[in-house]
Amino acid sequence: MAVVQRGVPPSLSAKVTGSFAYLTIRDRLPTILTKVIDTIHRNKSKFFEEHGEEGINAEKQAIALLSKLRNELLTDKPVIELTDGLEDADSWNEYLQRQQRLQGDQEPVSWFTSPWLYVECYMYRRIQEAVSLNPPISNFDVFNEGKTQSFYESQKAVMTLCTFLEDIQKNAEKLSPDRLSEDFNKLLQISLWGNKCDLSISAGQDNSQKISPIDALASLQPFILVNDSGMVWSSLMSSQRAGESVDRVDIVLDNAGFELVTDLVLADFLVSSGLVRKIYFHGKSFPWFVSDVTANDFHWTVRQTMAANHKWMSKRGFQWQNYLKVGAWSYHDHPFWTQPHEFCDMAADAPDLYSRLQQADLVLFKGDLNYRKLTGDRAWDHTVEFSTALQGFQPAPLCSLRTLKANVQVGLQPGRGEKLTSRDPTWMTNGKYAVIQFYSPKPV
């Protein structure tokens, strides 16, 4: 059993049969692995065209490694060390030893007995290992098809959003502070609900945005369980110095496709309205959790938006490219984002990243996995304060924008969780509910 600090609940795991963690590891993760194997196999002829017999051999070897991984998962085998020698392999192997020390000698670290957050992250790292061990296909993104499809199938919603931003910008000079705040709140909520489009929760099934994100806002309002958007706005306002723009907002990205577009539109608004000088985007350094943003996804999305056959969408794409060119926007990745650590470990395990975040005036954390890492993916009581669940992680004022897809949620009013459970037993995992949850180490 894991040893935890006094007052800190244990990590969620698949030990409880029937729990969401258990069902994820038993059903959803093997489904994702099967789809990955199928994707590699379907690209066999492409590998042959590009690399000849070497490509075919790489495809076979990668599939063999992934089939072995799937079998290990299904039969609850011990978690094993990575062997690919990539720059983060030692860190992963050290983390495995750390987990073993926490569990003690009674049982090995395994899929159904160890923290869900750890083994789920580990599965995606093992997918990366299977591909990276097999050049010449070592740069193949096994999740790329789903991410590009999600973008294309959300085109109407993207056009609507770009048109909405164009209308805001046409009237930018006439905007009162109240109207500016109102537009910010709308775009913050659009970015929040963009998080519904998560391919890892749907095990890769189509999850694109089909309806107007703006028209849907009013009907979605009652499903925001914690709405600290006013505090987020106040934090931005208090960071302004003598009427100057806020220096920097960081956005820790989640999904590619429509969600990424909602994040880019929010970032565009912050810069074009003069509220913020620079936006730092943080993404993943390799394909992760089916639909998470990599550098390739980020730049591909900007290029696709530029190439769109729609006036305002194309205009936004060229504007985004210009922001990147002049340095108003920049994309960053770091190995820590594709590791299993709780964020309270960041200062010790990735001090360079922690000090980078300390330079931001506000950090927006998108999505469910970031929320799980912010709170340690632990069995907190729903009424525990968000600040408590962060366990000392406070690099800068921060806000989690998350639709609920895992059974951890803090910061609710007493009785709210019980009321929700009686009305909708799957409220923590069905993606219908959301939070805009803010914490600042300094008074706002």
PDB file of N, CA, C and O in Angstrom, residues 209-271:
ATOM      1  N   GLN A 209     -16.387  18.828 -32.939  1.00  0.00           N
ATOM      2  CA  GLN A 209     -17.386  19.830 -32.571  1.00  0.00           C
ATOM      3  C   GLN A 209     -18.308  20.069 -33.756  1.00  0.00           C
ATOM      4  O   GLN A 209     -17.871  20.524 -34.812  1.00  0.00           O
ATOM      5  N   LYS A 210     -19.591  19.770 -33.597  1.00  0.00           N
ATOM      6  CA  LYS A 210     -20.526  19.876 -34.726  1.00  0.00           C
ATOM      7  C   LYS A 210     -21.427  21.121 -34.654  1.00  0.00           C
ATOM      8  O   LYS A 210     -21.962  21.556 -35.640  1.00  0.00           O
ATOM      9  N   ILE A 211     -21.629  21.660 -33.442  1.00  0.00           N
ATOM     10  CA  ILE A 211     -22.563  22.789 -33.311  1.00  0.00           C
ATOM     11  C   ILE A 211     -21.793  24.080 -33.023  1.00  0.00           C
ATOM     12  O   ILE A 211     -20.619  24.048 -32.682  1.00  0.00           O
ATOM     13  N   SER A 212     -22.473  25.215 -33.149  1.00  0.00           N
ATOM     14  CA  SER A 212     -21.843  26.506 -32.885  1.00  0.00           C
ATOM     15  C   SER A 212     -21.429  26.598 -31.422  1.00  0.00           C
ATOM     16  O   SER A 212     -22.278  26.481 -30.522  1.00  0.00           O
ATOM     17  N   PRO A 213     -20.159  26.811 -31.154  1.00  0.00           N
ATOM     18  CA  PRO A 213     -19.710  26.891 -29.766  1.00  0.00           C
ATOM     19  C   PRO A 213     -20.273  28.109 -29.032  1.00  0.00           C
ATOM     20  O   PRO A 213     -20.406  28.092 -27.810  1.00  0.00           O
ATOM     21  N   ILE A 214     -20.607  29.151 -29.781  1.00  0.00           N
ATOM     22  CA  ILE A 214     -21.106  30.378 -29.149  1.00  0.00           C
ATOM     23  C   ILE A 214     -22.574  30.206 -28.748  1.00  0.00           C
ATOM     24  O   ILE A 214     -22.965  30.528 -27.629  1.00  0.00           O
ATOM     25  N   ASP A 215     -23.368  29.626 -29.670  1.00  0.00           N
ATOM     26  CA  ASP A 215     -24.794  29.426 -29.373  1.00  0.00           C
ATOM     27  C   ASP A 215     -25.005  28.472 -28.197  1.00  0.00           C
ATOM     28  O   ASP A 215     -26.018  28.545 -27.504  1.00  0.00           O
ATOM     29  N   ALA A 216     -24.041  27.582 -27.979  1.00  0.00           N
ATOM     30  CA  ALA A 216     -24.209  26.567 -26.934  1.00  0.00           C
ATOM     31  C   ALA A 216     -23.892  27.091 -25.538  1.00  0.00           C
ATOM     32  O   ALA A 216     -24.250  26.450 -24.534  1.00  0.00           O
ATOM     33  N   LEU A 217     -23.242  28.252 -25.417  1.00  0.00           N
ATOM     34  CA  LEU A 217     -22.735  28.695 -24.113  1.00  0.00           C
ATOM     35  C   LEU A 217     -23.817  28.829 -23.042  1.00  0.00           C
ATOM     36  O   LEU A 217     -23.638  28.379 -21.910  1.00  0.00           O
ATOM     37  N   ALA A 218     -24.940  29.447 -23.381  1.00  0.00           N
ATOM     38  CA  ALA A 218     -25.985  29.685 -22.376  1.00  0.00           C
ATOM     39  C   ALA A 218     -26.526  28.369 -21.812  1.00  0.00           C
ATOM     40  O   ALA A 218     -26.715  28.227 -20.599  1.00  0.00           O
ATOM     41  N   SER A 219     -26.741  27.394 -22.700  1.00  0.00           N
ATOM     42  CA  SER A 219     -27.302  26.114 -22.237  1.00  0.00           C
ATOM     43  C   SER A 219     -26.288  25.306 -21.436  1.00  0.00           C
ATOM     44  O   SER A 219     -26.659  24.449 -20.634  1.00  0.00           O
ATOM     45  N   LEU A 220     -24.998  25.582 -21.621  1.00  0.00           N
ATOM     46  CA  LEU A 220     -23.955  24.840 -20.896  1.00  0.00           C
ATOM     47  C   LEU A 220     -23.634  25.461 -19.532  1.00  0.00           C
ATOM     48  O   LEU A 220     -23.043  24.809 -18.673  1.00  0.00           O
ATOM     49  N   GLN A 221     -24.048  26.709 -19.344  1.00  0.00           N
ATOM     50  CA  GLN A 221     -23.728  27.442 -18.110  1.00  0.00           C
ATOM     51  C   GLN A 221     -24.045  26.665 -16.825  1.00  0.00           C
ATOM     52  O   GLN A 221     -23.216  26.605 -15.908  1.00  0.00           O
ATOM     53  N   PRO A 222     -25.223  26.026 -16.702  1.00  0.00           N
ATOM     54  CA  PRO A 222     -25.542  25.322 -15.451  1.00  0.00           C
ATOM     55  C   PRO A 222     -24.631  24.129 -15.154  1.00  0.00           C
ATOM     56  O   PRO A 222     -24.619  23.631 -14.028  1.00  0.00           O
ATOM     57  N   PHE A 223     -23.867  23.687 -16.156  1.00  0.00           N
ATOM     58  CA  PHE A 223     -23.012  22.514 -15.963  1.00  0.00           C
ATOM     59  C   PHE A 223     -21.598  22.879 -15.500  1.00  0.00           C
ATOM     60  O   PHE A 223     -20.766  22.013 -15.299  1.00  0.00           O
ATOM     61  N   ILE A 224     -21.344  24.206 -15.329  1.00  0.00           N
ATOM     62  CA  ILE A 224     -20.049  24.636 -14.781  1.00  0.00           C
ATOM     63  C   ILE A 224     -20.171  24.613 -13.256  1.00  0.00           C
ATOM     64  O   ILE A 224     -20.843  25.451 -12.660  1.00  0.00           O
ATOM     65  N   LEU A 225     -19.528  23.644 -12.631  1.00  0.00           N
ATOM     66  CA  LEU A 225     -19.691  23.413 -11.192  1.00  0.00           C
ATOM     67  C   LEU A 225     -18.940  24.434 -10.345  1.00  0.00           C
ATOM     68  O   LEU A 225     -19.350  24.753  -9.233  1.00  0.00           O
ATOM     69  N   VAL A 226     -17.811  24.891 -10.833  1.00  0.00           N
ATOM     70  CA  VAL A 226     -17.050  25.972 -10.176  1.00  0.00           C
ATOM     71  C   VAL A 226     -16.697  26.950 -11.277  1.00  0.00           C
ATOM     72  O   VAL A 226     -16.105  26.557 -12.289  1.00  0.00           O
ATOM     73  N   ASN A 227     -17.061  28.211 -11.105  1.00  0.00           N
ATOM     74  CA  ASN A 227     -16.770  29.203 -12.139  1.00  0.00           C
ATOM     75  C   ASN A 227     -16.028  30.388 -11.526  1.00  0.00           C
ATOM     76  O   ASN A 227     -16.623  31.322 -11.006  1.00  0.00           O
ATOM     77  N   ASP A 228     -14.696  30.317 -11.585  1.00  0.00           N
ATOM     78  CA  ASP A 228     -13.844  31.376 -11.042  1.00  0.00           C
ATOM     79  C   ASP A 228     -13.389  32.344 -12.120  1.00  0.00           C
ATOM     80  O   ASP A 228     -12.354  32.999 -11.984  1.00  0.00           O
ATOM     81  N   SER A 229     -14.155  32.441 -13.223  1.00  0.00           N
ATOM     82  CA  SER A 229     -13.704  33.286 -14.339  1.00  0.00           C
ATOM     83  C   SER A 229     -13.530  34.747 -13.914  1.00  0.00           C
ATOM     84  O   SER A 229     -12.629  35.431 -14.418  1.00  0.00           O
ATOM     85  N   GLY A 230     -14.358  35.216 -12.975  1.00  0.00           N
ATOM     86  CA  GLY A 230     -14.209  36.592 -12.475  1.00  0.00           C
ATOM     87  C   GLY A 230     -12.868  36.795 -11.801  1.00  0.00           C
ATOM     88  O   GLY A 230     -12.227  37.851 -11.952  1.00  0.00           O
ATOM     89  N   MET A 231     -12.404  35.777 -11.064  1.00  0.00           N
ATOM     90  CA  MET A 231     -11.100  35.868 -10.396  1.00  0.00           C
ATOM     91  C   MET A 231      -9.953  35.821 -11.405  1.00  0.00           C
ATOM     92  O   MET A 231      -8.928  36.469 -11.223  1.00  0.00           O
ATOM     93  N   VAL A 232     -10.151  35.052 -12.478  1.00  0.00           N
ATOM     94  CA  VAL A 232      -9.127  34.987 -13.534  1.00  0.00           C
ATOM     95  C   VAL A 232      -8.974  36.377 -14.160  1.00  0.00           C
ATOM     96  O   VAL A 232      -7.856  36.874 -14.352  1.00  0.00           O
ATOM     97  N   TRP A 233     -10.116  37.012 -14.454  1.00  0.00           N
ATOM     98  CA  TRP A 233     -10.102  38.353 -15.042  1.00  0.00           C
ATOM     99  C   TRP A 233      -9.458  39.354 -14.072  1.00  0.00           C
ATOM    100  O   TRP A 233      -8.601  40.150 -14.471  1.00  0.00           O
ATOM    101  N   SER A 234      -9.822  39.280 -12.804  1.00  0.00           N
ATOM    102  CA  SER A 234      -9.241  40.186 -11.791  1.00  0.00           C
ATOM    103  C   SER A 234      -7.737  40.006 -11.691  1.00  0.00           C
ATOM    104  O   SER A 234      -6.988  40.970 -11.519  1.00  0.00           O
ATOM    105  N   SER A 235      -7.299  38.756 -11.814  1.00  0.00           N
ATOM    106  CA  SER A 235      -5.861  38.474 -11.751  1.00  0.00           C
ATOM    107  C   SER A 235      -5.137  39.130 -12.923  1.00  0.00           C
ATOM    108  O   SER A 235      -4.068  39.730 -12.758  1.00  0.00           O
ATOM    109  N   LEU A 236      -5.748  39.033 -14.114  1.00  0.00           N
ATOM    110  CA  LEU A 236      -5.154  39.694 -15.286  1.00  0.00           C
ATOM    111  C   LEU A 236      -5.105  41.210 -15.090  1.00  0.00           C
ATOM    112  O   LEU A 236      -4.099  41.855 -15.383  1.00  0.00           O
ATOM    113  N   MET A 237      -6.197  41.762 -14.584  1.00  0.00           N
ATOM    114  CA  MET A 237      -6.263  43.205 -14.379  1.00  0.00           C
ATOM    115  C   MET A 237      -5.231  43.671 -13.347  1.00  0.00           C
ATOM    116  O   MET A 237      -4.598  44.712 -13.506  1.00  0.00           O
ATOM    117  N   SER A 238      -5.045  42.883 -12.293  1.00  0.00           N
ATOM    118  CA  SER A 238      -4.096  43.284 -11.242  1.00  0.00           C
ATOM    119  C   SER A 238      -2.646  43.129 -11.711  1.00  0.00           C
ATOM    120  O   SER A 238      -1.737  43.721 -11.139  1.00  0.00           O
ATOM    121  N   SER A 239      -2.445  42.307 -12.772  1.00  0.00           N
ATOM    122  CA  SER A 239      -1.087  42.152 -13.320  1.00  0.00           C
ATOM    123  C   SER A 239      -0.715  43.291 -14.261  1.00  0.00           C
ATOM    124  O   SER A 239       0.447  43.445 -14.626  1.00  0.00           O
ATOM    125  N   GLN A 240      -1.713  44.061 -14.672  1.00  0.00           N
ATOM    126  CA  GLN A 240      -1.413  45.206 -15.537  1.00  0.00           C
ATOM    127  C   GLN A 240      -0.698  46.274 -14.716  1.00  0.00           C
ATOM    128  O   GLN A 240      -1.105  46.592 -13.599  1.00  0.00           O
ATOM    129  N   ARG A 241       0.368  46.793 -15.253  1.00  0.00           N
ATOM    130  CA  ARG A 241       1.137  47.806 -14.532  1.00  0.00           C
ATOM    131  C   ARG A 241       0.950  49.157 -15.211  1.00  0.00           C
ATOM    132  O   ARG A 241       1.328  49.318 -16.365  1.00  0.00           O
ATOM    133  N   ALA A 242       0.359  50.074 -14.500  1.00  0.00           N
ATOM    134  CA  ALA A 242       0.183  51.446 -15.005  1.00  0.00           C
ATOM    135  C   ALA A 242      -0.416  51.474 -16.407  1.00  0.00           C
ATOM    136  O   ALA A 242       0.054  52.162 -17.306  1.00  0.00           O
ATOM    137  N   GLY A 243      -1.468  50.665 -16.596  1.00  0.00           N
ATOM    138  CA  GLY A 243      -2.180  50.666 -17.860  1.00  0.00           C
ATOM    139  C   GLY A 243      -1.501  49.888 -18.967  1.00  0.00           C
ATOM    140  O   GLY A 243      -1.991  49.837 -20.088  1.00  0.00           O
ATOM    141  N   GLU A 244      -0.341  49.286 -18.678  1.00  0.00           N
ATOM    142  CA  GLU A 244       0.353  48.507 -19.708  1.00  0.00           C
ATOM    143  C   GLU A 244      -0.223  47.102 -19.800  1.00  0.00           C
ATOM    144  O   GLU A 244      -0.913  46.642 -18.904  1.00  0.00           O
ATOM    145  N   SER A 245       0.110  46.401 -20.896  1.00  0.00           N
ATOM    146  CA  SER A 245      -0.363  45.031 -21.073  1.00  0.00           C
ATOM    147  C   SER A 245       0.263  44.109 -20.030  1.00  0.00           C
ATOM    148  O   SER A 245       1.362  44.357 -19.535  1.00  0.00           O
ATOM    149  N   VAL A 246      -0.461  43.029 -19.719  1.00  0.00           N
ATOM    150  CA  VAL A 246       0.111  41.943 -18.939  1.00  0.00           C
ATOM    151  C   VAL A 246       1.265  41.367 -19.753  1.00  0.00           C
ATOM    152  O   VAL A 246       1.160  41.220 -20.973  1.00  0.00           O
ATOM    153  N   ASP A 247       2.371  41.040 -19.101  1.00  0.00           N
ATOM    154  CA  ASP A 247       3.542  40.605 -19.864  1.00  0.00           C
ATOM    155  C   ASP A 247       3.334  39.238 -20.518  1.00  0.00           C
ATOM    156  O   ASP A 247       3.548  39.089 -21.713  1.00  0.00           O
ATOM    157  N   ARG A 248       2.868  38.220 -19.746  1.00  0.00           N
ATOM    158  CA  ARG A 248       2.842  36.876 -20.333  1.00  0.00           C
ATOM    159  C   ARG A 248       1.780  35.986 -19.705  1.00  0.00           C
ATOM    160  O   ARG A 248       1.645  35.926 -18.482  1.00  0.00           O
ATOM    161  N   VAL A 249       1.045  35.278 -20.558  1.00  0.00           N
ATOM    162  CA  VAL A 249       0.125  34.220 -20.133  1.00  0.00           C
ATOM    163  C   VAL A 249       0.616  32.916 -20.758  1.00  0.00           C
ATOM    164  O   VAL A 249       0.948  32.878 -21.946  1.00  0.00           O
ATOM    165  N   ASP A 250       0.683  31.866 -19.954  1.00  0.00           N
ATOM    166  CA  ASP A 250       1.060  30.542 -20.449  1.00  0.00           C
ATOM    167  C   ASP A 250      -0.186  29.672 -20.558  1.00  0.00           C
ATOM    168  O   ASP A 250      -1.042  29.710 -19.660  1.00  0.00           O
ATOM    169  N   ILE A 251      -0.281  28.909 -21.642  1.00  0.00           N
ATOM    170  CA  ILE A 251      -1.389  27.961 -21.809  1.00  0.00           C
ATOM    171  C   ILE A 251      -0.795  26.561 -21.946  1.00  0.00           C
ATOM    172  O   ILE A 251      -0.056  26.284 -22.908  1.00  0.00           O
ATOM    173  N   VAL A 252      -1.088  25.709 -20.972  1.00  0.00           N
ATOM    174  CA  VAL A 252      -0.637  24.318 -21.018  1.00  0.00           C
ATOM    175  C   VAL A 252      -1.717  23.546 -21.764  1.00  0.00           C
ATOM    176  O   VAL A 252      -2.810  23.317 -21.253  1.00  0.00           O
ATOM    177  N   LEU A 253      -1.406  23.186 -23.008  1.00  0.00           N
ATOM    178  CA  LEU A 253      -2.407  22.669 -23.943  1.00  0.00           C
ATOM    179  C   LEU A 253      -2.837  21.245 -23.610  1.00  0.00           C
ATOM    180  O   LEU A 253      -2.126  20.502 -22.941  1.00  0.00           O
ATOM    181  N   ASP A 254      -4.016  20.885 -24.147  1.00  0.00           N
ATOM    182  CA  ASP A 254      -4.492  19.512 -24.032  1.00  0.00           C
ATOM    183  C   ASP A 254      -4.658  18.939 -25.445  1.00  0.00           C
ATOM    184  O   ASP A 254      -3.694  18.528 -26.052  1.00  0.00           O
ATOM    185  N   ASN A 255      -5.870  18.945 -25.986  1.00  0.00           N
ATOM    186  CA  ASN A 255      -6.142  18.238 -27.246  1.00  0.00           C
ATOM    187  C   ASN A 255      -5.921  19.077 -28.495  1.00  0.00           C
ATOM    188  O   ASN A 255      -6.210  20.268 -28.519  1.00  0.00           O
ATOM    189  N   ALA A 256      -5.452  18.382 -29.549  1.00  0.00           N
ATOM    190  CA  ALA A 256      -5.407  18.969 -30.888  1.00  0.00           C
ATOM    191  C   ALA A 256      -6.832  18.992 -31.445  1.00  0.00           C
ATOM    192  O   ALA A 256      -7.783  18.625 -30.766  1.00  0.00           O
ATOM    193  N   GLY A 257      -6.979  19.442 -32.706  1.00  0.00           N
ATOM    194  CA  GLY A 257      -8.314  19.524 -33.290  1.00  0.00           C
ATOM    195  C   GLY A 257      -9.038  20.768 -32.831  1.00  0.00           C
ATOM    196  O   GLY A 257      -8.434  21.835 -32.660  1.00  0.00           O
ATOM    197  N   PHE A 258     -10.339  20.656 -32.600  1.00  0.00           N
ATOM    198  CA  PHE A 258     -11.143  21.835 -32.284  1.00  0.00           C
ATOM    199  C   PHE A 258     -10.701  22.506 -30.985  1.00  0.00           C
ATOM    200  O   PHE A 258     -10.681  23.733 -30.898  1.00  0.00           O
ATOM    201  N   GLU A 259     -10.345  21.714 -29.982  1.00  0.00           N
ATOM    202  CA  GLU A 259      -9.951  22.337 -28.708  1.00  0.00           C
ATOM    203  C   GLU A 259      -8.756  23.263 -28.895  1.00  0.00           C
ATOM    204  O   GLU A 259      -8.731  24.371 -28.351  1.00  0.00           O
ATOM    205  N   LEU A 260      -7.760  22.827 -29.664  1.00  0.00           N
ATOM    206  CA  LEU A 260      -6.596  23.687 -29.895  1.00  0.00           C
ATOM    207  C   LEU A 260      -7.025  24.997 -30.554  1.00  0.00           C
ATOM    208  O   LEU A 260      -6.527  26.068 -30.185  1.00  0.00           O
ATOM    209  N   VAL A 261      -7.962  24.937 -31.491  1.00  0.00           N
ATOM    210  CA  VAL A 261      -8.436  26.172 -32.144  1.00  0.00           C
ATOM    211  C   VAL A 261      -9.061  27.111 -31.113  1.00  0.00           C
ATOM    212  O   VAL A 261      -8.821  28.322 -31.139  1.00  0.00           O
ATOM    213  N   THR A 262      -9.834  26.571 -30.178  1.00  0.00           N
ATOM    214  CA  THR A 262     -10.439  27.437 -29.140  1.00  0.00           C
ATOM    215  C   THR A 262      -9.359  28.101 -28.295  1.00  0.00           C
ATOM    216  O   THR A 262      -9.510  29.243 -27.867  1.00  0.00           O
ATOM    217  N   ASP A 263      -8.254  27.394 -28.059  1.00  0.00           N
ATOM    218  CA  ASP A 263      -7.147  27.966 -27.283  1.00  0.00           C
ATOM    219  C   ASP A 263      -6.431  29.054 -28.079  1.00  0.00           C
ATOM    220  O   ASP A 263      -6.051  30.096 -27.525  1.00  0.00           O
ATOM    221  N   LEU A 264      -6.262  28.822 -29.385  1.00  0.00           N
ATOM    222  CA  LEU A 264      -5.599  29.807 -30.241  1.00  0.00           C
ATOM    223  C   LEU A 264      -6.453  31.068 -30.365  1.00  0.00           C
ATOM    224  O   LEU A 264      -5.921  32.191 -30.375  1.00  0.00           O
ATOM    225  N   VAL A 265      -7.763  30.891 -30.464  1.00  0.00           N
ATOM    226  CA  VAL A 265      -8.665  32.057 -30.564  1.00  0.00           C
ATOM    227  C   VAL A 265      -8.631  32.869 -29.267  1.00  0.00           C
ATOM    228  O   VAL A 265      -8.576  34.108 -29.290  1.00  0.00           O
ATOM    229  N   LEU A 266      -8.627  32.185 -28.122  1.00  0.00           N
ATOM    230  CA  LEU A 266      -8.519  32.894 -26.838  1.00  0.00           C
ATOM    231  C   LEU A 266      -7.191  33.652 -26.772  1.00  0.00           C
ATOM    232  O   LEU A 266      -7.158  34.833 -26.378  1.00  0.00           O
ATOM    233  N   ALA A 267      -6.107  32.992 -27.164  1.00  0.00           N
ATOM    234  CA  ALA A 267      -4.781  33.630 -27.140  1.00  0.00           C
ATOM    235  C   ALA A 267      -4.724  34.816 -28.101  1.00  0.00           C
ATOM    236  O   ALA A 267      -4.133  35.862 -27.783  1.00  0.00           O
ATOM    237  N   ASP A 268      -5.368  34.688 -29.257  1.00  0.00           N
ATOM    238  CA  ASP A 268      -5.434  35.768 -30.245  1.00  0.00           C
ATOM    239  C   ASP A 268      -6.154  36.976 -29.635  1.00  0.00           C
ATOM    240  O   ASP A 268      -5.687  38.120 -29.721  1.00  0.00           O
ATOM    241  N   PHE A 269      -7.272  36.718 -28.984  1.00  0.00           N
ATOM    242  CA  PHE A 269      -8.033  37.792 -28.336  1.00  0.00           C
ATOM    243  C   PHE A 269      -7.172  38.513 -27.290  1.00  0.00           C
ATOM    244  O   PHE A 269      -7.151  39.750 -27.220  1.00  0.00           O
ATOM    245  N   LEU A 270      -6.458  37.764 -26.472  1.00  0.00           N
ATOM    246  CA  LEU A 270      -5.650  38.362 -25.402  1.00  0.00           C
ATOM    247  C   LEU A 270      -4.579  39.288 -25.968  1.00  0.00           C
ATOM    248  O   LEU A 270      -4.329  40.375 -25.435  1.00  0.00           O
ATOM    249  N   VAL A 271      -3.957  38.874 -27.086  1.00  0.00           N
ATOM    250  CA  VAL A 271      -2.888  39.684 -27.684  1.00  0.00           C
ATOM    251  C   VAL A 271      -3.467  40.835 -28.511  1.00  0.00           C
ATOM    252  O   VAL A 271      -3.043  41.989 -28.381  1.00  0.00           O
TER     253      VAL A 271
END
